[in-house]
Coordinates of C-alpha atoms in Angstrom, one line a residue:
Chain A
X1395 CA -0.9 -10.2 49.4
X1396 CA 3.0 -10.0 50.3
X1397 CA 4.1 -6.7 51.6
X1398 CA 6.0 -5.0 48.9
X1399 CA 9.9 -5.0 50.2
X1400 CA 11.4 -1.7 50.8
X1401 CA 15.3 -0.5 50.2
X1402 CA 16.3 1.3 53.0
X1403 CA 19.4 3.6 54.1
X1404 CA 20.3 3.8 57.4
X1405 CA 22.3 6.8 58.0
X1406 CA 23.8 6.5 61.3
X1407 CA 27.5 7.5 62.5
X1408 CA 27.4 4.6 65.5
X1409 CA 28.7 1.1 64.2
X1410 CA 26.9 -1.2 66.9
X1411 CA 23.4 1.1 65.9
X1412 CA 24.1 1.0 62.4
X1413 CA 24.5 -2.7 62.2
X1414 CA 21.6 -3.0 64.6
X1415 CA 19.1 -1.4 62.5
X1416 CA 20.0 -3.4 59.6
X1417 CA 19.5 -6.4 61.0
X1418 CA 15.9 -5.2 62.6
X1419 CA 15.1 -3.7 59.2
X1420 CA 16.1 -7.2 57.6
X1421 CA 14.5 -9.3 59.8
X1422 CA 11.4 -7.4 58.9
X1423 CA 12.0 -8.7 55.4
X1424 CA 13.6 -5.3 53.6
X1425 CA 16.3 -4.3 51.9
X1426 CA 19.2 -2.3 54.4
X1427 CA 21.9 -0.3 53.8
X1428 CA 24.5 1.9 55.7
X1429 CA 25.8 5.7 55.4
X1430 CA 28.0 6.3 58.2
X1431 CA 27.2 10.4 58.2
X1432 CA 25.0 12.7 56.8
X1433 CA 27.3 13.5 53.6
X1434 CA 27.4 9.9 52.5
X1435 CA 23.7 9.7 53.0
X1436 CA 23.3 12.4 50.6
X1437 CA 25.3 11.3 47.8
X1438 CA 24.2 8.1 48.0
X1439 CA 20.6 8.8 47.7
X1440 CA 21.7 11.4 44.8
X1441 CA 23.2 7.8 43.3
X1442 CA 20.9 5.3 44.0
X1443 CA 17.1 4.4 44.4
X1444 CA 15.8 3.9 48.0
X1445 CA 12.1 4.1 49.7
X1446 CA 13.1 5.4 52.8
X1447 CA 15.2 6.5 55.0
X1448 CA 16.4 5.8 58.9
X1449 CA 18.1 8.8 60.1
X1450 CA 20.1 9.8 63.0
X1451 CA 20.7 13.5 64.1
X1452 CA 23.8 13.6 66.2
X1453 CA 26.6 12.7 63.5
X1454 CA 30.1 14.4 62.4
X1455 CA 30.6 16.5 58.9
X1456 CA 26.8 17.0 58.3
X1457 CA 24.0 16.3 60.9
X1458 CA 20.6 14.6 60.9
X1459 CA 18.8 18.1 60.6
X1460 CA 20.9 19.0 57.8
X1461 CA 19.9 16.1 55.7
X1462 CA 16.6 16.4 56.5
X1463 CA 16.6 19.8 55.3
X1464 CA 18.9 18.8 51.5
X1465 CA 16.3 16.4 51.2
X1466 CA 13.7 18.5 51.4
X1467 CA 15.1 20.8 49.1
X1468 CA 15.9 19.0 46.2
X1469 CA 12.8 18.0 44.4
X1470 CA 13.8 14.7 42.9
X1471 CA 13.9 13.2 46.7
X1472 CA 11.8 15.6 48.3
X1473 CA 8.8 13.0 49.0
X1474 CA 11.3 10.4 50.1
X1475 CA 9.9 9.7 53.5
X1476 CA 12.5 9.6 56.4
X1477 CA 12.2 8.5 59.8
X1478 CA 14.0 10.3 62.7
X1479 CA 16.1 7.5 64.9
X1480 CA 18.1 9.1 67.7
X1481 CA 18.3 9.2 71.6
X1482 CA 17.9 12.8 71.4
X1483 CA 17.9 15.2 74.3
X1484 CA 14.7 17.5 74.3
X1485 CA 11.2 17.9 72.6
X1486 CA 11.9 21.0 70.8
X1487 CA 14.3 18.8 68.7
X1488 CA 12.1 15.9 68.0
X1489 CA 9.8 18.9 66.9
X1490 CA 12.2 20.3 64.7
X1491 CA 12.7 16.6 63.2
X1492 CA 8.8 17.0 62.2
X1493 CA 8.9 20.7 60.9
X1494 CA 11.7 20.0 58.7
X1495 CA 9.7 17.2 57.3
X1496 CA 10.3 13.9 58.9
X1497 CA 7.9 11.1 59.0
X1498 CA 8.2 10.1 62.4
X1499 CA 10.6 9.7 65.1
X1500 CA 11.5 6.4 66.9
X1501 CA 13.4 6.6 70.3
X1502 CA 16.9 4.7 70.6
X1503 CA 16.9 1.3 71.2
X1504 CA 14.6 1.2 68.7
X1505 CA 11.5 -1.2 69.3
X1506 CA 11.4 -4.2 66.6
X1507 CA 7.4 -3.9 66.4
X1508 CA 7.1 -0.5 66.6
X1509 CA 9.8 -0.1 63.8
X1510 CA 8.2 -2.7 61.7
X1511 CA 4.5 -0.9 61.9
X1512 CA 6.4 2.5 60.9
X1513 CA 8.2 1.1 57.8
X1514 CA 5.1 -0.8 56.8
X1515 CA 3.1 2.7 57.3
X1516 CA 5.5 4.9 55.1
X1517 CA 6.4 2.9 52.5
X1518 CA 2.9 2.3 51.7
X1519 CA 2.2 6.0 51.5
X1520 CA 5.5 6.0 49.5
X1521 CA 4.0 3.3 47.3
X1522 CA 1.0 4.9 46.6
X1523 CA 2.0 8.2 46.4
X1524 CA 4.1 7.0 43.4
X1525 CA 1.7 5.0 42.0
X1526 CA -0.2 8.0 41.6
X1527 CA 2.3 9.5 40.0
X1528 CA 2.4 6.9 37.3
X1529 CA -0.7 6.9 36.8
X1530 CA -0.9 10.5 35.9
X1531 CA 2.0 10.4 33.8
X1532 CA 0.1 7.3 32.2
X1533 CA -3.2 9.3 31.6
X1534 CA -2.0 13.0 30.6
X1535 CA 1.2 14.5 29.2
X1536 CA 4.3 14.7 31.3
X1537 CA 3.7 18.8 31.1
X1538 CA 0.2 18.1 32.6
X1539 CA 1.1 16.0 34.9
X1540 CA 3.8 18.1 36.2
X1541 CA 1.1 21.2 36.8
X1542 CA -1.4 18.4 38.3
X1543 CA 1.1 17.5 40.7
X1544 CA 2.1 20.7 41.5
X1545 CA -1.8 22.2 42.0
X1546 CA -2.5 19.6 44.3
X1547 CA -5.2 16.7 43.9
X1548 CA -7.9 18.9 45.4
X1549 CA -10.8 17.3 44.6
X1550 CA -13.5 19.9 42.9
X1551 CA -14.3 20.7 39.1
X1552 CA -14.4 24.0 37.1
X1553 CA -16.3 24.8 34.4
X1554 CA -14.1 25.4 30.9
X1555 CA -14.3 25.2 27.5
X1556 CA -13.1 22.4 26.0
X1557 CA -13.2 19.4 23.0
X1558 CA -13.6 16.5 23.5
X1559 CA -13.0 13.0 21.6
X1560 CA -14.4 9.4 21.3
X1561 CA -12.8 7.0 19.5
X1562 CA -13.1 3.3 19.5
X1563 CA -12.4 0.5 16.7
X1564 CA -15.2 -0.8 14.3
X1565 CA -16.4 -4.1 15.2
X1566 CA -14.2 -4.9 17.3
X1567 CA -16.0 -7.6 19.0
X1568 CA -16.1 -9.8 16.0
X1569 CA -13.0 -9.1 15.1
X1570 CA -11.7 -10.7 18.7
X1571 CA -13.7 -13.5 18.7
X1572 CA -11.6 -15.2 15.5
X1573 CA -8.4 -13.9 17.3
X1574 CA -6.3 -16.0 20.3
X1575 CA -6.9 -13.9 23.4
X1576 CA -3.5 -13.0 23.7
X1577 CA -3.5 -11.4 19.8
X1578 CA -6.2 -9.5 20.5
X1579 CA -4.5 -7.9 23.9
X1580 CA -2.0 -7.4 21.6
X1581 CA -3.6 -5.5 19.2
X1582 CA -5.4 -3.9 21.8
X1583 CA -1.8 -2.4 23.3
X1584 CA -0.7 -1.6 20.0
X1585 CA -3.7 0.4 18.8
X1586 CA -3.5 2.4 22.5
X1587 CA -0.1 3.1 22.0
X1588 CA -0.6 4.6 18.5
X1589 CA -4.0 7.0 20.1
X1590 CA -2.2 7.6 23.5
X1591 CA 0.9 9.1 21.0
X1592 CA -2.0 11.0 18.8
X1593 CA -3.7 12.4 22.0
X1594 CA -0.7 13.9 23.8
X1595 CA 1.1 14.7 21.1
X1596 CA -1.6 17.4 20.5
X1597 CA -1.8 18.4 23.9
X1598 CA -5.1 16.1 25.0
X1599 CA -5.0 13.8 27.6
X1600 CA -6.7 10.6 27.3
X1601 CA -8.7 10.4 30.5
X1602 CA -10.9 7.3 30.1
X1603 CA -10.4 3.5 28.3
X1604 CA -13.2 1.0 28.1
X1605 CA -12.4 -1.9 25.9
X1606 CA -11.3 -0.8 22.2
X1607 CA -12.8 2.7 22.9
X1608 CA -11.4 5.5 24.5
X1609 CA -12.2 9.4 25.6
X1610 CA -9.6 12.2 25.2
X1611 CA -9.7 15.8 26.8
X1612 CA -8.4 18.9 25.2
X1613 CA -8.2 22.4 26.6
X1614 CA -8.6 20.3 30.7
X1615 CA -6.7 20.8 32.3
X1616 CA -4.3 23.3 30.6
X1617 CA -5.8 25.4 28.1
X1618 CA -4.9 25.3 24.8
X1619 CA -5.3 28.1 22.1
X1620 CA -7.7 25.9 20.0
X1621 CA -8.8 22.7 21.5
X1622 CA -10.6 22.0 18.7
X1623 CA -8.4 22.3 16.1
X1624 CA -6.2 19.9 18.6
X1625 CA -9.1 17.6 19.0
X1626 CA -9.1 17.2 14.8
X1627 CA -5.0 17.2 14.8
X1628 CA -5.4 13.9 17.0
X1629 CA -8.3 12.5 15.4
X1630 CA -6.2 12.8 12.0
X1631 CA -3.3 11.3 13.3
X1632 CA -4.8 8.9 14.8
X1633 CA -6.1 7.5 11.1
X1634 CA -3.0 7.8 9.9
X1635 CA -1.2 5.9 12.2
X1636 CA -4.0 3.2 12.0
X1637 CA -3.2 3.3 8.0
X1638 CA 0.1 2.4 8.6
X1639 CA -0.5 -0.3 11.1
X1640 CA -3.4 -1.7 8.6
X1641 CA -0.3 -2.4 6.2
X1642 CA 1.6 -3.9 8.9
X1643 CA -1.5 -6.5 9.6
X1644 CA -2.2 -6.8 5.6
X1645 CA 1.7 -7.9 5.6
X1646 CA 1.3 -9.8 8.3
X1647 CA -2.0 -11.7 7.3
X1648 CA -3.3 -10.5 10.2
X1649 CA -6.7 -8.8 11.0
X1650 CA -7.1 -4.4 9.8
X1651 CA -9.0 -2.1 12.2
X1652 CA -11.2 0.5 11.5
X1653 CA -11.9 3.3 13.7
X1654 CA -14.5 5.7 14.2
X1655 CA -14.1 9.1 15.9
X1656 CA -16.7 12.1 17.3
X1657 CA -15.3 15.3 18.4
X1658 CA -17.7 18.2 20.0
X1659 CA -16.3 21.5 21.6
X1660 CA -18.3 23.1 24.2
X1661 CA -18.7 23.9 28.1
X1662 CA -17.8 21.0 30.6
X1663 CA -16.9 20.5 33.8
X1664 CA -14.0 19.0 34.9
X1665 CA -12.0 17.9 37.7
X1666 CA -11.0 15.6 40.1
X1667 CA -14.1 13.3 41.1
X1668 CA -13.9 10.1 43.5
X1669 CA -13.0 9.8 47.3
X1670 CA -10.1 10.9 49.0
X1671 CA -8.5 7.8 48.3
X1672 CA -9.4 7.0 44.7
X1673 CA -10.0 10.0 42.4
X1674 CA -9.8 9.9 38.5
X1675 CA -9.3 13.7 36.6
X1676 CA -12.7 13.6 34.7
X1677 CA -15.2 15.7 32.6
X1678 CA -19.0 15.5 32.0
X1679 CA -21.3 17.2 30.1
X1680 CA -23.8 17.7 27.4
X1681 CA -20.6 18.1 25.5
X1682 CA -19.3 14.8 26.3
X1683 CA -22.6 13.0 25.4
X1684 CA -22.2 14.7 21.6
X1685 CA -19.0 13.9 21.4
X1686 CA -20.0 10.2 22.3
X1687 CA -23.3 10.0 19.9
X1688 CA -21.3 11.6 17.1
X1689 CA -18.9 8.8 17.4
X1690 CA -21.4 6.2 17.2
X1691 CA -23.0 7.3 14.6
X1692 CA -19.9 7.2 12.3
X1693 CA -21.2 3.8 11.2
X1694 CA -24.1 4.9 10.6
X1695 CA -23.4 7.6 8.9
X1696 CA -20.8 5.7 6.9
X1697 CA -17.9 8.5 7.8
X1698 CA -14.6 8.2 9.9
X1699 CA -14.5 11.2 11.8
X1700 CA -18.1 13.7 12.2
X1701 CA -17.7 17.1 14.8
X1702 CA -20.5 19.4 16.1
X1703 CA -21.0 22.7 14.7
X1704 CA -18.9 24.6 17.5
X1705 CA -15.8 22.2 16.7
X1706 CA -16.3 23.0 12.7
X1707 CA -16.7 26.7 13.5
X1708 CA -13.4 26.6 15.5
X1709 CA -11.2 25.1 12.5
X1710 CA -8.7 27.6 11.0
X1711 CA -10.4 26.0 7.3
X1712 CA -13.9 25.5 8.5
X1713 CA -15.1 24.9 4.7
X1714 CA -13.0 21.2 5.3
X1715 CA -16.0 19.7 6.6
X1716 CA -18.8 18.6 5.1
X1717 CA -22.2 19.1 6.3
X1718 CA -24.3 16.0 6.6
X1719 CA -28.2 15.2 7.7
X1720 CA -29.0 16.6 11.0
X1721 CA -29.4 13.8 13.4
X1722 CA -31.6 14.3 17.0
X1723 CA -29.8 12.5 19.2
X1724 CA -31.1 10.7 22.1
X1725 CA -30.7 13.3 25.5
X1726 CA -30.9 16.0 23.1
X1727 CA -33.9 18.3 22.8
X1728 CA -33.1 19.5 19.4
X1729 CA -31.6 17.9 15.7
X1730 CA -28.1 18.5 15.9
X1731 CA -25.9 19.7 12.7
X1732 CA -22.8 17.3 11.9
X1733 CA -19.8 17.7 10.2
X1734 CA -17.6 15.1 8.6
X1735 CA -14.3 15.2 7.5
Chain B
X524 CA 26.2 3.4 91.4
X525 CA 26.4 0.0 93.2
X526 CA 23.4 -0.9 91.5
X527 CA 23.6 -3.5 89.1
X528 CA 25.7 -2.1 86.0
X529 CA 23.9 -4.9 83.0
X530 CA 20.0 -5.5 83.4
X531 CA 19.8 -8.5 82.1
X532 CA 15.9 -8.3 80.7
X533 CA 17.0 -5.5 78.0
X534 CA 20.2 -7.8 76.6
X535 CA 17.7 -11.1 76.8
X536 CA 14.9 -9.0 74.6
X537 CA 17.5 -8.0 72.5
X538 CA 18.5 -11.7 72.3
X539 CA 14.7 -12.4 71.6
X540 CA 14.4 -9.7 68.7
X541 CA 17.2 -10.5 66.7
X542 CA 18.8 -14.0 68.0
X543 CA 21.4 -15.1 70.0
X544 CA 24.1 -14.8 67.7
X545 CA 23.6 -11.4 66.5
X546 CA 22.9 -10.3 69.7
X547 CA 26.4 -11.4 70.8
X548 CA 28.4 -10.2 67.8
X549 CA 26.4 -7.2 68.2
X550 CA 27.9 -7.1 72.3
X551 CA 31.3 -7.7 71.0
X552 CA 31.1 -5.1 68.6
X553 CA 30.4 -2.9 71.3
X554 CA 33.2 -3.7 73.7
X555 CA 35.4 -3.1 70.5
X556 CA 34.2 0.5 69.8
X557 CA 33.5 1.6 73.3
X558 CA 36.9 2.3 74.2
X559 CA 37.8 4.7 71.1
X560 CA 34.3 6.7 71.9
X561 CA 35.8 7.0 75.4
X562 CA 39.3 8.0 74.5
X563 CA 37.4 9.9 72.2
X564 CA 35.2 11.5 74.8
X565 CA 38.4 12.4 76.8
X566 CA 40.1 14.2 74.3
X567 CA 37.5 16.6 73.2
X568 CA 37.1 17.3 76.9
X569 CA 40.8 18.0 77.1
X570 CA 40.3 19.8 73.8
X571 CA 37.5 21.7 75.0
X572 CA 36.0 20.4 72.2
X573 CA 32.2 20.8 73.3
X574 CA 30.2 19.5 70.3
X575 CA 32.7 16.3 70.2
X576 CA 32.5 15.8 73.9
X577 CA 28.4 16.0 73.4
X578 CA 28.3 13.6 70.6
X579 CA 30.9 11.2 72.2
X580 CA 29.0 11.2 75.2
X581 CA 25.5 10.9 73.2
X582 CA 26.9 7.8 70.9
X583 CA 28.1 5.9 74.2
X584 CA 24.7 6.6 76.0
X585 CA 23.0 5.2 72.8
X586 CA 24.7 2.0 72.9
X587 CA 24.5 1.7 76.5
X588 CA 20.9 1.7 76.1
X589 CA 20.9 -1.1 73.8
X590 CA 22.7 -3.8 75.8
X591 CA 21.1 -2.6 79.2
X592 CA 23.8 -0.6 81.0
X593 CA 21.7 1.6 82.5
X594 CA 24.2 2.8 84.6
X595 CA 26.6 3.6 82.3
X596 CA 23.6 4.9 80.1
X597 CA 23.0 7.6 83.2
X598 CA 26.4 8.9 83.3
X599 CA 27.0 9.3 79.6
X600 CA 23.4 11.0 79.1
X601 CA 24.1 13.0 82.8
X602 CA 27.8 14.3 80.6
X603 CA 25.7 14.8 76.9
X604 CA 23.1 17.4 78.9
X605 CA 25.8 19.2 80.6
X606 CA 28.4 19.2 78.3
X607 CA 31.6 20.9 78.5
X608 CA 29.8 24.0 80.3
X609 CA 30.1 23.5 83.9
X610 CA 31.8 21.7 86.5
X611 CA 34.5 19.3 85.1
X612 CA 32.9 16.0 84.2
X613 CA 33.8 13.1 86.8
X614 CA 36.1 10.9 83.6
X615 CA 37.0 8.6 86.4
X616 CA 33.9 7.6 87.3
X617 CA 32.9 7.3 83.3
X618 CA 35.9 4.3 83.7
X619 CA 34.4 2.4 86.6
X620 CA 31.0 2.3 85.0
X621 CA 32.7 0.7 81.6
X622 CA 35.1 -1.1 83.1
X623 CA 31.8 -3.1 85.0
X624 CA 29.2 -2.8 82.5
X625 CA 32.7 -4.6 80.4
X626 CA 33.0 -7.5 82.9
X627 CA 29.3 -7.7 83.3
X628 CA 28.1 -8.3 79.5
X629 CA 31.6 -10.7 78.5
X630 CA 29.8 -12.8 81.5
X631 CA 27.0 -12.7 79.6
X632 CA 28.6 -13.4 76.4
X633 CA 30.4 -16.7 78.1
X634 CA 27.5 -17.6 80.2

């Protein structure tokens, strides 16, 4: 796989280093650029998008320790990583480099291979650092992700309250095998767009996809005053939307979905589960299986949307749903009661 | 300071890392700004102008380092570490260290 190419400033008040370090950091296959003091550093990373920065310390009108600290504080570049470049005089400043946040710190003349295996180092932290970040702001509201960021990614679960929803589309199988791969990716991207927009518009996060079916979270991780009502909210949206697009496709001559959807409040836990390098913000449960069996047995059951008693019992107009034959479900000990709506 | 004032293994490896024509722009880039950090160097001690006479001297160490000169390296580092502070710093023989480490890498650069 190539290396992924990095944009770098070199902030340096020193022509011949300045001009040195580009060339090293270009021969090395990135992107350089040049700040001739701390204060042009500063409004250029305010300006533009870079990965990382080369910095010097000893420089006129604002110094390399200075930077390091406005970068620091401001919280839109605050994970930018920087690495110290300097001839400087002393340990206790190469440690104050590292206390105010650097990276690193490479001794002038800067070594070519030592340079190269530094840049490669921290802007593949960088890279994945923000690829986790897109992929929470892909998987939960922007609010959430915000307070996930912020708490850390600690991995360890809690056990909460919470409801949670299956959804997936009818037949959907069939329905791709008379439709060109690429249609049905594109149906595929369409439908998860309209449930992504159901979900989080209702405060849910949608924390698991597996072909046309997904698995939404509300009340994990912020609470919410009545994650089941939420749960519902979604769910109706959800067939709304779906109506809408079915017209589309009717117009169209193309192929209608039909969804089915299972909601069931009760205890989980949830967390962050994996490995230190790959962890995914989950929930299991008996309340999870429900959810799931309720959702398969829409067909069955010949309804769109069915909930678990604790979900009906939490709806500000419980009388709305419908009770229907009590089902035992496999992996549960005793016939459950089922709502639909 | 009879030594040698241009070891030629640090400009050859700097040749090496990022060819032979950078390497010698780079050089003449150097001969071109060396003498405005010196005058620069020499003012701010006139001045008394401590942090500019540090950063002068710390800029021209720097770039010393980078093309070899380590004896012109020593005296610039030897004038950043004691500064303005003490005994007046020996300007004269700052100018016979350039002055050689000058003659030394434009042989280089024709060679």
């Amino acid at each position: 796989m190539a290396e992924a190419l990095g944009h770098v400033l070199i902030v340096d008040d020193n022509k011949v280093n300045r001009l040195l370090l580009a060339r090293n950091v270009e021969l090395l296959g990135h992107r350089a650029e040049a700040a001739e003091n701390g204060k042009v550093a500063m409004e250029r990373l305010r300006a533009e998008t870079f990965d990382l920065v080369l910095l010097d310390i000893e420089m006129p009108e604002m110094d390399g320790f200075e930077v390091l600290a406005a970068i620091k504080a401001a919280p839109e570049l605050r994970d930018m990583p920087v690495i110290v470049t300097s001839s400087l005089e002393g340990l206790d400043n190469i440690v104050r480099c590292i206390e105010l946040g650097a990276e690193d710190y490479l001794p002038k003349p800067v070594n070519q291979v030592l340079l190269g295996a530094r840049l490669s180092s921290s802007l593949e932290k960088k890279r994945l650092r923000d690829e986790q970040k897109r992929l929470l702001d892909r998987f939960a509201t922007h609010e959430v992700a915000l307070d996930l960021q912020n708490s850390g990614f600690a991995i360890g679960g809690k056990r909460l309250t919470a409801s949670v929803l299956f959804c997936d589309i009818r037949d959907f199988t069939a329905l791709s095998e008379d439709l060109p791969p690429e249609a049905t990716i594109e149906l595929l991207n369409t439908y998860y767009t309209l449930m992504f927009d159901a979900v989080s518009s209702n405060g849910g996060i949608v924390n698991l996809m597996i072909g046309d079916g997904l698995m939404a979270l509300f009340g994990a991780p912020q609470p919410l005053e009545n994650p089941a009502q939420s749960a519902v909210a979604a769910a109706g949206e959800m067939f709304s939307m779906i109506t809408v697009l079915n017209q589309e496709q009717r117009a169209a001559g193309a192929p209608e979905i039909r969804l089915g959807a299972g909601i069931a409040t009760g205890e989980v836990v949830a967390g962050y589960a994996g490995t230190d390098e790959r962890a995914a913000y989950t929930c299991v449960g008996k309340t999870v299986n429900l959810a799931a069996r309720l959702e398969a047995h829409t067909k069955a059951a010949g309804r769109r949307i069915l909930i678990d008693r604790q979900t009906r019992n939490s709806l500000r107009d419980p009388a709305a749903a419908e009770r229907i034959q009590q089902v035992a479900f496999k992996g549960f000990s005793e016939p459950q009661d089922i709502f639909a709506l | 300071m009879s030594a040698s004032p241009l070891d030629p293994a640090v400009f050859a490896e700097l040749q090496a890392a990022t060819g032979a024509d950078f390497a010698a722009e780079l050089a003449a880039t150097f001969l071109e700004e060396a003498p405005g950090m010196i005058a620069q160097l020499k003012q701010a001690a006139a001045a008394g102008d401590g942090d500019g006479f540090r950063r002068a001297a710390h800029s021209l160490k720097s770039n010393a380092n980078t093309f070899g000169a380590t004896a012109l390296a020593a005296l610039a580092r030897q004038m950043e570490l004691s500064g303005l502070g003490g005994p007046a710093p020996d300007l004269a023989a700052l100018d016979r260290e350039y002055t050689r480490a000058d003659a030394a890498l434009r042989g280089l650069l024709d060679g």
